[in-house]
Short mmCIF file of C-alpha atoms in Angstrom, two decimals:
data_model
loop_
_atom_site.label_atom_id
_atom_site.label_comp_id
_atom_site.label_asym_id
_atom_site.label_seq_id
_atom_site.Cartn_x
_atom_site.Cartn_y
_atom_site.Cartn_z
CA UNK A 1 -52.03 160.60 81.23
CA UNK A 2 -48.72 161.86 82.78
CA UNK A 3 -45.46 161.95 80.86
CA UNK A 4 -43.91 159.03 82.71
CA UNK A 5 -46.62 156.83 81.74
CA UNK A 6 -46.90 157.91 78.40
CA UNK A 7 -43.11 157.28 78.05
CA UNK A 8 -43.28 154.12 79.58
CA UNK A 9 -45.86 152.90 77.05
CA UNK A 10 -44.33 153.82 74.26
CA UNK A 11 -40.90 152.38 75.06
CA UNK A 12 -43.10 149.06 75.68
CA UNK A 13 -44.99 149.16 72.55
CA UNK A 14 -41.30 150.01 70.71
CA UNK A 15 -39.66 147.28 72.90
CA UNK A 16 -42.37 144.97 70.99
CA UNK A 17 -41.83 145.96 67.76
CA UNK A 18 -38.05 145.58 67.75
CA UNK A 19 -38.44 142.34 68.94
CA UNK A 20 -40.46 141.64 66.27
CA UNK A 21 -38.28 142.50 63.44
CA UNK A 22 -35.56 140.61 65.80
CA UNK A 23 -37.17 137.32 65.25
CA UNK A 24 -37.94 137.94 61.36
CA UNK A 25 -34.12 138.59 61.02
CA UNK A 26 -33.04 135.60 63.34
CA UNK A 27 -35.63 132.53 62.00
CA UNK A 28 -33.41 129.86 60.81
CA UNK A 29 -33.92 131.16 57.11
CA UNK A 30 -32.47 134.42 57.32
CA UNK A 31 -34.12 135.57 53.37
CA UNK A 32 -37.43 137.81 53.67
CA UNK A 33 -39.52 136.65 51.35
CA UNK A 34 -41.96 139.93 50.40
CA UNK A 35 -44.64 139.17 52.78
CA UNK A 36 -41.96 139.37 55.46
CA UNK A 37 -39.99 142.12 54.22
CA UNK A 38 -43.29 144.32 53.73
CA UNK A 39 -44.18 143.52 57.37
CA UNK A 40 -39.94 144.29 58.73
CA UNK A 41 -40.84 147.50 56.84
CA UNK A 42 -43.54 148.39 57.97
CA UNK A 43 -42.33 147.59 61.52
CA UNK A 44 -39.45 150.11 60.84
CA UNK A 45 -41.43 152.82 60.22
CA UNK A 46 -43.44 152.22 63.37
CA UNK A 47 -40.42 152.62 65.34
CA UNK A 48 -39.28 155.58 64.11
CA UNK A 49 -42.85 157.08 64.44
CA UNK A 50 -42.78 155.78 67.98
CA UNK A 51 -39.61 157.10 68.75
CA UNK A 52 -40.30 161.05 67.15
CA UNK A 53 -43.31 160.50 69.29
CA UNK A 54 -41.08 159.59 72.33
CA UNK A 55 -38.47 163.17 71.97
CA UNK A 56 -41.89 165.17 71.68
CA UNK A 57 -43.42 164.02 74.33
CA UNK A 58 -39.42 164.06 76.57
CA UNK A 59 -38.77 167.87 75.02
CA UNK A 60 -42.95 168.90 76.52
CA UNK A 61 -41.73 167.35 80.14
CA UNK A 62 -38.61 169.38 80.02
CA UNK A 63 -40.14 172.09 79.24
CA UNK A 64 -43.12 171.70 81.50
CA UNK A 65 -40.60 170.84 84.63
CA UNK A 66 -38.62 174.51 84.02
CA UNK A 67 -42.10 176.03 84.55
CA UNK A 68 -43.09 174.02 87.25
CA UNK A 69 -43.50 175.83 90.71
CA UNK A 70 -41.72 174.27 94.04
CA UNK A 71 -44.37 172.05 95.88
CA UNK A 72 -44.38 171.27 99.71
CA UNK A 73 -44.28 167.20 100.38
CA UNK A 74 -47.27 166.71 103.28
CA UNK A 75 -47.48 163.23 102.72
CA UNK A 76 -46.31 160.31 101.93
CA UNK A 77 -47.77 157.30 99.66
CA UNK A 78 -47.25 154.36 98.37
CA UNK A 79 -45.40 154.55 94.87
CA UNK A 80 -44.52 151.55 93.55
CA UNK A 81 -43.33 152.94 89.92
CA UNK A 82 -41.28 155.27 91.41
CA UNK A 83 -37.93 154.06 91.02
CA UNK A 84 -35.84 152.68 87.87
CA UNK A 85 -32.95 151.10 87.89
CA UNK A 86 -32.92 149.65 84.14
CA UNK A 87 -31.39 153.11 83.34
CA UNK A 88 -27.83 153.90 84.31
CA UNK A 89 -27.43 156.94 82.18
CA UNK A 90 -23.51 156.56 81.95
CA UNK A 91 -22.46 153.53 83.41
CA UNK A 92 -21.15 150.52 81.28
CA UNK A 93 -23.31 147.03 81.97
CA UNK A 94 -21.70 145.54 84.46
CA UNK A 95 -20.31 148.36 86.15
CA UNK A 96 -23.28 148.00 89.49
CA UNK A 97 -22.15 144.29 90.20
CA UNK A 98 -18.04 145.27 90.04
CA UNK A 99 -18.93 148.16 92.47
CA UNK A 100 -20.51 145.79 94.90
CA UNK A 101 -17.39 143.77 94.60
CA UNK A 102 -15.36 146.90 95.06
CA UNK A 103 -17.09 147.94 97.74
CA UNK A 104 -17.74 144.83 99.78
CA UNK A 105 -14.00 144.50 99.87
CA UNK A 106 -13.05 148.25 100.44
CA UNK A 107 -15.13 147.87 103.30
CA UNK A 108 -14.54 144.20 104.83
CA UNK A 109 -18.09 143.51 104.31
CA UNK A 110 -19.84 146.17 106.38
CA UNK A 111 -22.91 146.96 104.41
CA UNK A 112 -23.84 150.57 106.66
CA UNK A 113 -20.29 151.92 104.97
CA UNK A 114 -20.83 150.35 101.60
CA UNK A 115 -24.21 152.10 101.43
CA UNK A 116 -22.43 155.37 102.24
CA UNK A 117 -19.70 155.33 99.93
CA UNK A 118 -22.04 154.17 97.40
CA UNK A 119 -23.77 157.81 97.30
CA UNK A 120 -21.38 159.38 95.38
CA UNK A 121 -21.61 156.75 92.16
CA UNK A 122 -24.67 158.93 90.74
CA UNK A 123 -25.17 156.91 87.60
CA UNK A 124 -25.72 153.66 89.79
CA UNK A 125 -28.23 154.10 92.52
CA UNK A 126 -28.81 150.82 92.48
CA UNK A 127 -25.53 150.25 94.42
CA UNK A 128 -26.83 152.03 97.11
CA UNK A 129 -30.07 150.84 97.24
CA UNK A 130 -28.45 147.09 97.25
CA UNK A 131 -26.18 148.16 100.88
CA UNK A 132 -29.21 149.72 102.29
CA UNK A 133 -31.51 146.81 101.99
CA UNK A 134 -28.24 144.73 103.36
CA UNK A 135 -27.53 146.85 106.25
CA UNK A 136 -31.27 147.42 107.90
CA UNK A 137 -33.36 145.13 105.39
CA UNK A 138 -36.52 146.66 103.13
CA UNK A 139 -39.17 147.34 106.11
CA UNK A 140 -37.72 151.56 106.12
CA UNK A 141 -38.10 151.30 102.07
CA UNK A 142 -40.49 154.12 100.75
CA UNK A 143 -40.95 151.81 98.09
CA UNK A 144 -41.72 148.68 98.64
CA UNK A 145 -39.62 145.98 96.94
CA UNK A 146 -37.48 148.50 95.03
CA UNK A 147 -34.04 147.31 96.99
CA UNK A 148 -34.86 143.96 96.31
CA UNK A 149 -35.34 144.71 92.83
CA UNK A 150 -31.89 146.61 92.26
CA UNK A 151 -30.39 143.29 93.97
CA UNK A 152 -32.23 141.39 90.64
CA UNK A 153 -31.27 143.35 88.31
CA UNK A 154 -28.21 144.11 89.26
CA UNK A 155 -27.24 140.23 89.01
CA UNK A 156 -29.12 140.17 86.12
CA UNK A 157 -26.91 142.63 84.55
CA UNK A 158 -23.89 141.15 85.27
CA UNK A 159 -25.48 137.60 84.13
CA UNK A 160 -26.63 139.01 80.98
CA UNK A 161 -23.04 140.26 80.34
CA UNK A 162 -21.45 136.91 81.21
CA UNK A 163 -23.52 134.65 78.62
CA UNK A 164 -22.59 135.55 75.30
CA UNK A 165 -18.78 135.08 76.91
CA UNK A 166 -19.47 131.73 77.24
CA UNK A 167 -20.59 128.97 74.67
CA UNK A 168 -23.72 129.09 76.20
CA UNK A 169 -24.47 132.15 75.37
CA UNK A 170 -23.29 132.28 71.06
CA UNK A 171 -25.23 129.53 70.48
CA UNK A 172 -29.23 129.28 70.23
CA UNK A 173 -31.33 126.17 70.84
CA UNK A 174 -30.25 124.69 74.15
CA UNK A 175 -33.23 122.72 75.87
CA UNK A 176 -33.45 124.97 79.39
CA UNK A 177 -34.99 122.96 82.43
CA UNK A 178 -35.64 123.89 85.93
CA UNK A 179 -32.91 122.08 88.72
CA UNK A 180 -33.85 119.30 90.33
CA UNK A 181 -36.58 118.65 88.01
CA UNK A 182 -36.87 115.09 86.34
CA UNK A 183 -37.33 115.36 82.33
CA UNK A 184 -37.87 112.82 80.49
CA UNK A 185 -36.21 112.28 77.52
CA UNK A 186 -36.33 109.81 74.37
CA UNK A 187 -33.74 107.26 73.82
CA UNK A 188 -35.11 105.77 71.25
CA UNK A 189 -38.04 107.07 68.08
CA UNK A 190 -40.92 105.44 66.91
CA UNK A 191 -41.94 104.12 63.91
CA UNK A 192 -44.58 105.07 61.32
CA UNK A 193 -45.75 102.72 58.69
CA UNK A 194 -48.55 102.97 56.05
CA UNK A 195 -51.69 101.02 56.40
CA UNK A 196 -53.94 99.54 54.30
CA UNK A 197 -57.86 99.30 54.75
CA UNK A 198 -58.92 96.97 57.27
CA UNK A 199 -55.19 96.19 58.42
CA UNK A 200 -54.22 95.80 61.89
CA UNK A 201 -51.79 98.88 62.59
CA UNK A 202 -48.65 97.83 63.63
CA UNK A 203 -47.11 98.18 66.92
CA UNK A 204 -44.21 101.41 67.61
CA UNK A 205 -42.67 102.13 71.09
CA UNK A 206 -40.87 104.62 72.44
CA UNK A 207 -37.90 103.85 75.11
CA UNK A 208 -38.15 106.83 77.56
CA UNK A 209 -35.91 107.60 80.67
CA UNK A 210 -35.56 110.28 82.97
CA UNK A 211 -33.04 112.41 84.12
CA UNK A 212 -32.73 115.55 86.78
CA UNK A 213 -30.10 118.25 86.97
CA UNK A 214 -29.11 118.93 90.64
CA UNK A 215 -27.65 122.05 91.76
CA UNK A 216 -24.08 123.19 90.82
CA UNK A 217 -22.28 125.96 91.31
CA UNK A 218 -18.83 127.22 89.77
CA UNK A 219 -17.02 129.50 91.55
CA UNK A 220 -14.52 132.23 90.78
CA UNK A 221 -12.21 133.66 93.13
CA UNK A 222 -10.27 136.66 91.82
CA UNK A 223 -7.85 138.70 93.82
CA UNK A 224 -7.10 142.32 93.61
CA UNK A 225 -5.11 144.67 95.81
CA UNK A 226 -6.13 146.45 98.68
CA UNK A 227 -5.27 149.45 96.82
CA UNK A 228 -7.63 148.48 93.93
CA UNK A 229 -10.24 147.72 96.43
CA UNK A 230 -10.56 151.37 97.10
CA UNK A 231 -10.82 152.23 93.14
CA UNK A 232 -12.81 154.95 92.40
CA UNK A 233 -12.03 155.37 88.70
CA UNK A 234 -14.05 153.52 85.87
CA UNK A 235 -10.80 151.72 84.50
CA UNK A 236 -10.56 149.54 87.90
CA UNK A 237 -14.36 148.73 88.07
CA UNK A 238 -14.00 147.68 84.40
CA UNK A 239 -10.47 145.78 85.36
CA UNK A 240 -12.77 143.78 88.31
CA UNK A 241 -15.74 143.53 86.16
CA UNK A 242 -13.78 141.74 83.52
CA UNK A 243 -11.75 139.64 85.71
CA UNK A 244 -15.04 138.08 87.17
CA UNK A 245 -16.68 137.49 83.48
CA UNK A 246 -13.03 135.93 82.62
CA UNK A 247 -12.80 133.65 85.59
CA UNK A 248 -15.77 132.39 85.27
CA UNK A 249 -16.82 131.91 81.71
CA UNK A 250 -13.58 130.31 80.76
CA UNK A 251 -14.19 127.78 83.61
CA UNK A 252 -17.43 126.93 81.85
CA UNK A 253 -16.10 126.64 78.86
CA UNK A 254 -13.04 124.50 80.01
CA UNK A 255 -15.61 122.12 81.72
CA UNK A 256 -17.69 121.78 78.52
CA UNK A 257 -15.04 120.87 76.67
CA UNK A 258 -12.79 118.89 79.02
CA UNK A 259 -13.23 115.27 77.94
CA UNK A 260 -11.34 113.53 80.78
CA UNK A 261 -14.39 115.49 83.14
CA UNK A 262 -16.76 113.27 84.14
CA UNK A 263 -19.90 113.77 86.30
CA UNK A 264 -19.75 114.13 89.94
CA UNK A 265 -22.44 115.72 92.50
CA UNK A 266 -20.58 118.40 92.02
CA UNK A 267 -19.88 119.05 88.67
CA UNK A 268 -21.64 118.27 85.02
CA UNK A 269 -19.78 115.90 82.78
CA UNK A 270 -18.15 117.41 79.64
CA UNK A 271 -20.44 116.73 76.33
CA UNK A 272 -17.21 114.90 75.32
CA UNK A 273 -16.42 112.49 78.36
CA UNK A 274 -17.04 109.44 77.05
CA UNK A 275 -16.80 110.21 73.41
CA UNK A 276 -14.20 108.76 71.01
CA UNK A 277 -12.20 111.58 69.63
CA UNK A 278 -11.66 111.35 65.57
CA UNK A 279 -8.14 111.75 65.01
CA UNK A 280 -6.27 113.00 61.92
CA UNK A 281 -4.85 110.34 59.47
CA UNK A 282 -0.81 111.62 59.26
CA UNK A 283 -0.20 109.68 56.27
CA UNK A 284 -2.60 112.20 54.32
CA UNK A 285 -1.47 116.08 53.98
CA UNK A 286 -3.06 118.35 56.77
CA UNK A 287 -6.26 119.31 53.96
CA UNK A 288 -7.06 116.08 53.58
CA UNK A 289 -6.69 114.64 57.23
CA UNK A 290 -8.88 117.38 57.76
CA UNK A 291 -11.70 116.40 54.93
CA UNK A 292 -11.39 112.58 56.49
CA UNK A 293 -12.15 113.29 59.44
CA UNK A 294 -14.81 115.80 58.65
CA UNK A 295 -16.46 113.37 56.64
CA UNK A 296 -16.27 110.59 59.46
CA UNK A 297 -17.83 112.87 61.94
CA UNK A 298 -20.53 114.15 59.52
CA UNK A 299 -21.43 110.88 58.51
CA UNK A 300 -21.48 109.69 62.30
CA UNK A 301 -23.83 113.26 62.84
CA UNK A 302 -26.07 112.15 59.87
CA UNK A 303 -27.53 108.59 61.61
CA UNK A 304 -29.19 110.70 64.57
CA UNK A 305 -30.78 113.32 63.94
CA UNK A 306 -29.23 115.19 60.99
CA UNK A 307 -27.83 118.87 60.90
CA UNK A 308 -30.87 121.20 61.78
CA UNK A 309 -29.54 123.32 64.57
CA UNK A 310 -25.96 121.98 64.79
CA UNK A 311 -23.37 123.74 65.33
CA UNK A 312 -18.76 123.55 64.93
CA UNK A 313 -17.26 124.83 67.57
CA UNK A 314 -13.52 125.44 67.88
CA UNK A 315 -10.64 127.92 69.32
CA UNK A 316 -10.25 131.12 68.02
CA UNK A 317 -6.57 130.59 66.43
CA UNK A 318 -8.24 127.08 64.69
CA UNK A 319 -10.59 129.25 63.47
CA UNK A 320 -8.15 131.57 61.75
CA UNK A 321 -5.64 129.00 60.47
CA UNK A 322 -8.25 127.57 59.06
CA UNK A 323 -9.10 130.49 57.63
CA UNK A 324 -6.14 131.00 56.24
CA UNK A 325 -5.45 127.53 54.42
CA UNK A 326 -5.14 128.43 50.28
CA UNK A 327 -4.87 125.79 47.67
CA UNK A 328 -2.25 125.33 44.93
CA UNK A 329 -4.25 127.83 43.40
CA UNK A 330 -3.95 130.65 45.90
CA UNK A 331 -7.54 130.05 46.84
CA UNK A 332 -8.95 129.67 50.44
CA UNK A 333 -9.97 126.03 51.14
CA UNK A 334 -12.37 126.50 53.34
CA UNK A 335 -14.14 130.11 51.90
CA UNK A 336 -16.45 130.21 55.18
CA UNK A 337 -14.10 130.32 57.39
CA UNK A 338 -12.59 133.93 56.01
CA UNK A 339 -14.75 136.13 58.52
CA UNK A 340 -13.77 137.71 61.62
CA UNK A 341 -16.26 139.79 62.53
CA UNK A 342 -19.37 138.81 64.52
CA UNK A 343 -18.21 134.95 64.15
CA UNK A 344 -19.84 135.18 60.81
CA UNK A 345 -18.20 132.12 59.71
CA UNK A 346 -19.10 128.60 58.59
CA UNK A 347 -17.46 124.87 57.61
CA UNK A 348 -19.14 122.62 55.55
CA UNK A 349 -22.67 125.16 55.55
CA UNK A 350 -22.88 124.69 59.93
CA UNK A 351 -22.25 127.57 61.61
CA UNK A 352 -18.53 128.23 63.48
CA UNK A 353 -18.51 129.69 67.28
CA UNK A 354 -14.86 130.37 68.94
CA UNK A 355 -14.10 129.98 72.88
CA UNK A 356 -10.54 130.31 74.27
CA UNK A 357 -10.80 127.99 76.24
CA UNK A 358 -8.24 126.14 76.99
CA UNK A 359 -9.56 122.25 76.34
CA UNK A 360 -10.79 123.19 73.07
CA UNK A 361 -6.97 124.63 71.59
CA UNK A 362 -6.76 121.05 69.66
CA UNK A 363 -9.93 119.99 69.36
CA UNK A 364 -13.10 120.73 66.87
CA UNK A 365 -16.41 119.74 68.12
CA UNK A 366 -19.74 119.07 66.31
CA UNK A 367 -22.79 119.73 68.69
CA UNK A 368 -26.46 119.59 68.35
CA UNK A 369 -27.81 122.11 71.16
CA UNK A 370 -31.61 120.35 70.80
CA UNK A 371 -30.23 116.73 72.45
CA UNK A 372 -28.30 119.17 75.63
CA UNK A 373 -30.12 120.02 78.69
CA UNK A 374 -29.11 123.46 80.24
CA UNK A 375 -30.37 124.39 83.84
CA UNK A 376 -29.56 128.04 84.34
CA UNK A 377 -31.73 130.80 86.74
CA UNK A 378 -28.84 133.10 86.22
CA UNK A 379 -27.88 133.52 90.05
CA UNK A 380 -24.62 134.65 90.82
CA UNK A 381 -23.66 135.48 94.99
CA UNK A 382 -20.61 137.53 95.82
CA UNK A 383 -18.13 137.35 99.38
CA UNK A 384 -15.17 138.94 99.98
CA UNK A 385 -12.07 137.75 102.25
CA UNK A 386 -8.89 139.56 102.92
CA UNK A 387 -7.51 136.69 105.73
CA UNK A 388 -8.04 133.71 103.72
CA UNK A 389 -5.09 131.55 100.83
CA UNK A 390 -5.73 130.95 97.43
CA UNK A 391 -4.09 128.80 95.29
CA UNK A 392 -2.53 130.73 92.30
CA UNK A 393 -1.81 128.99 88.86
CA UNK A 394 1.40 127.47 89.47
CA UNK A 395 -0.45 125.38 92.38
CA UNK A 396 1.69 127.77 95.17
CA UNK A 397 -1.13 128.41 98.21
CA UNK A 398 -0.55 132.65 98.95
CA UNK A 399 -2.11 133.86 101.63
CA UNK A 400 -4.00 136.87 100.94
CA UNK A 401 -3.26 139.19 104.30
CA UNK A 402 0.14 138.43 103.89
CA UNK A 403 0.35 140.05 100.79
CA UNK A 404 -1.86 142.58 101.06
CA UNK A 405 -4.78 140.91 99.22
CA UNK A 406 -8.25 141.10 98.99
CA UNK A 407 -10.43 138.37 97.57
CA UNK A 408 -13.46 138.48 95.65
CA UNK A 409 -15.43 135.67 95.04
CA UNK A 410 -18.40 134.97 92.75
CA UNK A 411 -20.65 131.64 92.36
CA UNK A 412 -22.58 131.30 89.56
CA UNK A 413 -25.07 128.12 89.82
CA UNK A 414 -25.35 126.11 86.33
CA UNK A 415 -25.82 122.54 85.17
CA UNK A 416 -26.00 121.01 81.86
CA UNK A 417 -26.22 117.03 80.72
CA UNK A 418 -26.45 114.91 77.31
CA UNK A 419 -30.17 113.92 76.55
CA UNK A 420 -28.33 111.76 74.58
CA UNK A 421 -24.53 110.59 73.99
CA UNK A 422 -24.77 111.53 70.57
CA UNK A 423 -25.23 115.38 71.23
CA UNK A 424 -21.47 116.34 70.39
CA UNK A 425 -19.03 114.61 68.36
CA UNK A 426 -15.07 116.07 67.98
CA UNK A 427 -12.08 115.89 65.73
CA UNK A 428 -8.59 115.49 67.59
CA UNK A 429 -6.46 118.76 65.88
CA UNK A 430 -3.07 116.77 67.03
CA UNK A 431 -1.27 116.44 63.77
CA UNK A 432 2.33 114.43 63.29
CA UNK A 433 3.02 113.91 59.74
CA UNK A 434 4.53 110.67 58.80
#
């Protein structure tokens, strides 16, 4: 068997076993009992077996390659394994998509000079690939359907670094459907009753209805300088890389948790239009406006469905000052709320995720992921335009060659929708005292 096959195999089989001791780590009860923590164990040791296999047999190819005599090409053959792009030995994730960016607006759009410019990024040959297949399409390819697979994963990359910056993307559970796909969903339970010998069984329905996500797309339009358009340092990719993953996921967010945003054909509803917000009572201290309405929106939580899989979800500076509530006693109120790393924290024994997004700065909201329906193939297409206006955030329309502009924009298509209205629940933060 050749080196690059043995390598592959083992990085499979290790790829496996990680994931295995992923999911015994992630189930919803976190404590190994000793059956599971024999079998985490012995997964360990596998992977570390696999991967002293994995330098031995990478030191032999090195070593075999130095002694390896040059060899005249006389042909050439079909090789479908011969590329990989899942390696970028020094680029950041992320990094291939911003160059694209970069590089469609550096060059107006002209794939053939995009492609050659590319070259020189070594650690992402991807890039390259991506212009070549633009400019003269994949019939010249030595390898069939390798550009179109750098133009996957290259989106993929970039998709897999926008989700956890979006709500989406910290919390597990979320039913994912296909678009344009009817699902039917329950609006109602059945029944059960016991029945004694001979007894007619008694009649239980279901009510059932249907629904279909259509298409949607959100897009971000960020502009950069001309200047920065021409970057050719890792801090600017990084700058464009992060604008895009900004723009985007806090317009996500700010949807999700807009509650004056109803449904159009264009965009989803919030999972709060159309839900009554639970405000604070001001004739109670802060603590106890807080436990109220807690209690009100736990109770309302507890007639459908109960807690499995719920989750809060608040701003970041809630988060803290919650956090940072103590008693007469000097002690924290809320003792769950105390971490900041890894949004480790909890209220009331549910799970806390943060967003900064800026409908959710007054607002904490109680959502069960299970009832919400989440269409989401992870495509994301790119344009550039250095001619065209923008509007800017004080509502001012700039025109982009006037000011020596270029901009990039990215669409990224999602849809979500309430199986039912009682999938999120929230508690109004606004606070006057009497």
């Amino acid at each position: 068997m050749k080196f690059a096959e043995q390598i592959k195999n083992i990085k499979a089989a290790r790829a496996d076993k990680v994931k295995s001791m992923e999911t015994l780590l992630t189930s919803e009860d976190a404590t190994l009992d000793e059956a599971q923590t024999a079998q985490y164990e012995t997964l360990e040791t596998e992977v570390k077996s696999l991967d002293a296999q994995l330098k031995r047999i990478q030191d032999l190819e090195k070593m075999s390659a130095e002694n390896a005599s040059d060899v005249v090409e006389t042909t050439k053959s079909y090789a479908p394994s011969s590329f990989n792009i899942k390696k970028h030995k020094d680029a950041e994730q992320g990094v291939g998509f911003a160059r694209i960016a970069g590089l469609m607006a550096a060059t107006k759009g002209n794939p053939q000079l995009a492609a050659e410019i590319a070259k020189k990024f070594e650690n992402t040959p991807a890039v390259a690939e991506y212009f070549k297949a633009k400019a003269v399409g994949m019939t010249d390819s030595e390898v069939w359907g390798g550009p179109l697979v750098n133009d996957t994963h290259l989106v993929d990359e970039f998709v897999e670094l926008l989700r956890p910056a979006t709500v989406f993307g910290k919390i597990q559970g979320f039913r994912n459907v296909p678009f344009n796909t009817k699902i039917s969903v329950a609006n109602s339970g059945t029944n059960a009753n016991w029945v004694g010998e001979g007894q007619v069984k008694p009649k239980t329905g279901m009510s059932l209805s249907s629904v279909s996500l259509g298409f949607a797309k959100i897009a971000a339009i960020v502009p950069i300088s001309q200047e920065l358009a021409r970057f050719s340092t890792p801090s600017a990719e990084l700058l464009v890389r992060d604008d895009l993953v900004k723009e985007i996921a806090s317009r996500i967010d700010d949807t999700l948790f807009d509650a004056t945003q109803a449904e159009t054909a264009d965009v989803p509803a919030s999972l709060l239009n159309g839900v009554t917000a639970i405000p604070l009572d001001n004739t109670l201290s802060f603590v106890d406006a807080i436990d109220k309405a807690a209690s009100t929106i736990i109770a309302t939580f507890s007639e459908y469905g109960g807690f499995e899989g719920c989750y809060f979800v608040m701003s970041e500076i809630s988060a803290i000052n919650l956090g940072m509530m103590k008693d007469a006693m000097g002690r924290p109120v809320y003792e769950g709320m105390q971490g900041l790393i890894n949004n480790q924290r909890t209220l009331f024994g549910l799970p806390v995720v943060t967003s900064n997004s800026a409908t959710l700065q007054t607002k904490v909201v109680l959502m069960r992921p299970s009832d919400i329906l989440v269409a989401d193939e992870g495509g994301v297409d790119l344009s550039v335009n250095d001619s065209a206006s923008y509007t800017n955030t004080a509502g001012d329309l700039v025109s982009a060659w006037e000011n020596n502009l270029v901009l990039i924009r990215a669409e990224r298509y999602i849809r979500w929708k309430k199986a039912r209205a009682t999938a999120a629940a929230y508690i109004d933060l606004t606070y006057i005292p009497a």
